[in-house]
mmCIF file of C-alpha atoms in Angstrom:
data_model
loop_
_atom_site.group_PDB
_atom_site.id
_atom_site.type_symbol
_atom_site.label_atom_id
_atom_site.label_comp_id
_atom_site.label_asym_id
_atom_site.label_seq_id
_atom_site.Cartn_x
_atom_site.Cartn_y
_atom_site.Cartn_z
ATOM 1 C CA UNK A 1 13.223 7.046 10.533
ATOM 2 C CA UNK A 2 16.331 5.820 8.761
ATOM 3 C CA UNK A 3 18.413 8.541 10.246
ATOM 4 C CA UNK A 4 17.008 8.058 13.726
ATOM 5 C CA UNK A 5 17.618 4.283 13.702
ATOM 6 C CA UNK A 6 20.996 4.172 12.170
ATOM 7 C CA UNK A 7 22.666 7.570 12.656
ATOM 8 C CA UNK A 8 21.288 9.027 15.800
ATOM 9 C CA UNK A 9 23.268 6.777 18.259
ATOM 10 C CA UNK A 10 20.166 5.772 20.087
ATOM 11 C CA UNK A 11 19.993 2.233 18.724
ATOM 12 C CA UNK A 12 23.685 1.665 18.278
ATOM 13 C CA UNK A 13 23.647 -1.460 20.575
ATOM 14 C CA UNK A 14 20.344 -2.768 19.431
ATOM 15 C CA UNK A 15 20.844 -4.759 16.288
ATOM 16 C CA UNK A 16 17.496 -6.497 16.604
ATOM 17 C CA UNK A 17 15.761 -3.214 16.073
ATOM 18 C CA UNK A 18 17.987 -2.467 12.993
ATOM 19 C CA UNK A 19 17.241 -5.907 11.415
ATOM 20 C CA UNK A 20 13.347 -5.516 12.112
ATOM 21 C CA UNK A 21 13.562 -2.085 10.547
ATOM 22 C CA UNK A 22 15.164 -3.327 7.297
ATOM 23 C CA UNK A 23 12.527 -6.018 6.880
ATOM 24 C CA UNK A 24 9.837 -3.451 7.637
ATOM 25 C CA UNK A 25 11.278 -1.131 4.951
ATOM 26 C CA UNK A 26 11.765 -3.960 2.391
ATOM 27 C CA UNK A 27 8.042 -4.919 2.867
ATOM 28 C CA UNK A 28 6.909 -1.358 2.398
ATOM 29 C CA UNK A 29 8.951 -0.684 -0.603
ATOM 30 C CA UNK A 30 7.630 -4.092 -2.176
ATOM 31 C CA UNK A 31 3.972 -3.161 -1.408
ATOM 32 C CA UNK A 32 4.609 0.073 -3.166
ATOM 33 C CA UNK A 33 6.562 -1.383 -6.214
ATOM 34 C CA UNK A 34 4.046 -3.969 -7.240
ATOM 35 C CA UNK A 35 0.991 -1.761 -7.954
ATOM 36 C CA UNK A 36 3.223 0.931 -9.386
ATOM 37 C CA UNK A 37 4.759 -1.573 -11.814
ATOM 38 C CA UNK A 38 1.171 -2.748 -12.787
ATOM 39 C CA UNK A 39 0.064 0.725 -13.323
ATOM 40 C CA UNK A 40 3.164 1.866 -15.386
ATOM 41 C CA UNK A 41 3.267 -1.507 -17.487
ATOM 42 C CA UNK A 42 -0.343 -0.853 -18.550
ATOM 43 C CA UNK A 43 -1.101 -4.384 -19.800
ATOM 44 C CA UNK A 44 -4.170 -5.193 -21.783
ATOM 45 C CA UNK A 45 -6.898 -7.048 -19.703
ATOM 46 C CA UNK A 46 -8.589 -8.605 -22.686
ATOM 47 C CA UNK A 47 -6.963 -9.736 -25.911
ATOM 48 C CA UNK A 48 -8.861 -10.984 -28.806
ATOM 49 C CA UNK A 49 -7.213 -13.143 -31.350
ATOM 50 C CA UNK A 50 -8.606 -15.336 -34.179
ATOM 51 C CA UNK A 51 -8.263 -18.542 -32.285
ATOM 52 C CA UNK A 52 -8.575 -17.489 -28.647
ATOM 53 C CA UNK A 53 -9.381 -14.684 -26.131
ATOM 54 C CA UNK A 54 -6.631 -14.053 -23.542
ATOM 55 C CA UNK A 55 -7.423 -12.511 -19.995
ATOM 56 C CA UNK A 56 -4.773 -10.897 -18.113
ATOM 57 C CA UNK A 57 -5.607 -11.965 -14.539
ATOM 58 C CA UNK A 58 -3.141 -10.609 -11.754
ATOM 59 C CA UNK A 59 -0.440 -10.273 -14.347
ATOM 60 C CA UNK A 60 -0.717 -13.669 -15.539
ATOM 61 C CA UNK A 61 -2.377 -14.403 -18.980
ATOM 62 C CA UNK A 62 -5.164 -16.908 -19.110
ATOM 63 C CA UNK A 63 -6.187 -18.114 -22.596
ATOM 64 C CA UNK A 64 -9.303 -19.722 -23.805
ATOM 65 C CA UNK A 65 -9.810 -21.124 -27.292
ATOM 66 C CA UNK A 66 -12.898 -19.884 -29.025
ATOM 67 C CA UNK A 67 -13.934 -23.679 -29.460
ATOM 68 C CA UNK A 68 -13.711 -24.140 -25.741
ATOM 69 C CA UNK A 69 -16.131 -21.381 -24.784
ATOM 70 C CA UNK A 70 -19.636 -22.687 -24.174
ATOM 71 C CA UNK A 71 -21.228 -19.386 -23.188
ATOM 72 C CA UNK A 72 -20.381 -15.769 -22.597
ATOM 73 C CA UNK A 73 -22.334 -12.917 -21.306
ATOM 74 C CA UNK A 74 -22.072 -9.309 -20.006
ATOM 75 C CA UNK A 75 -24.053 -8.551 -17.060
ATOM 76 C CA UNK A 76 -24.776 -5.263 -15.114
ATOM 77 C CA UNK A 77 -24.655 -5.679 -11.283
ATOM 78 C CA UNK A 78 -27.940 -4.605 -9.851
ATOM 79 C CA UNK A 79 -26.877 -2.232 -7.211
ATOM 80 C CA UNK A 80 -24.220 -0.435 -9.150
ATOM 81 C CA UNK A 81 -23.244 0.520 -12.602
ATOM 82 C CA UNK A 82 -20.611 -2.298 -12.680
ATOM 83 C CA UNK A 83 -20.434 -4.565 -15.740
ATOM 84 C CA UNK A 84 -19.021 -8.074 -15.649
ATOM 85 C CA UNK A 85 -17.940 -10.424 -18.480
ATOM 86 C CA UNK A 86 -18.669 -14.067 -17.716
ATOM 87 C CA UNK A 87 -16.897 -16.691 -19.782
ATOM 88 C CA UNK A 88 -17.763 -20.328 -19.301
ATOM 89 C CA UNK A 89 -15.975 -23.277 -20.407
ATOM 90 C CA UNK A 90 -16.526 -27.080 -19.704
ATOM 91 C CA UNK A 91 -13.837 -26.718 -16.936
ATOM 92 C CA UNK A 92 -14.116 -23.155 -15.678
ATOM 93 C CA UNK A 93 -16.086 -20.103 -15.333
ATOM 94 C CA UNK A 94 -14.402 -16.771 -15.288
ATOM 95 C CA UNK A 95 -16.000 -13.411 -14.277
ATOM 96 C CA UNK A 96 -14.057 -10.149 -15.097
ATOM 97 C CA UNK A 97 -15.016 -6.532 -14.085
ATOM 98 C CA UNK A 98 -15.051 -4.687 -17.389
ATOM 99 C CA UNK A 99 -16.477 -1.357 -16.296
ATOM 100 C CA UNK A 100 -13.139 0.387 -16.088
ATOM 101 C CA UNK A 101 -11.821 -0.707 -19.450
ATOM 102 C CA UNK A 102 -11.302 1.814 -22.304
ATOM 103 C CA UNK A 103 -14.020 0.102 -24.411
ATOM 104 C CA UNK A 104 -17.610 0.003 -23.190
ATOM 105 C CA UNK A 105 -19.689 -3.095 -22.603
ATOM 106 C CA UNK A 106 -21.472 -2.889 -26.028
ATOM 107 C CA UNK A 107 -18.069 -2.447 -27.915
ATOM 108 C CA UNK A 108 -16.662 -5.524 -26.094
ATOM 109 C CA UNK A 109 -19.978 -7.420 -26.722
ATOM 110 C CA UNK A 110 -19.472 -6.673 -30.513
ATOM 111 C CA UNK A 111 -15.894 -7.848 -30.374
ATOM 112 C CA UNK A 112 -16.937 -11.126 -28.871
ATOM 113 C CA UNK A 113 -19.636 -11.742 -31.348
ATOM 114 C CA UNK A 114 -17.246 -11.052 -34.239
ATOM 115 C CA UNK A 115 -14.361 -13.143 -33.005
ATOM 116 C CA UNK A 116 -16.606 -16.025 -31.746
ATOM 117 C CA UNK A 117 -18.319 -16.507 -35.121
ATOM 118 C CA UNK A 118 -15.026 -16.679 -37.045
#
């Protein structure tokens, strides 16, 4: 397409087509770049610390102090084999899909118990 639009001579007088094509190409490259960046970066989804748990949500870390957490539970969705971690504080309630993580639901549950009781 780049050759056809810019170098074939067909659209030499049509600058509008060239500008539209630049924007379409830029949006396509951006839509490919963002998922590839996330895949290559390989950021942790859950980070357990002595004082808090950090959840990486769409590239932005969200932290909850262990003292803020009122309740947490790991639930299996009825119709599938998908597990969710639900963390509840006085202000918010977060639900995270943990089925695709390296550690299984039982290992994550053990980590939650260990860090929550500290």
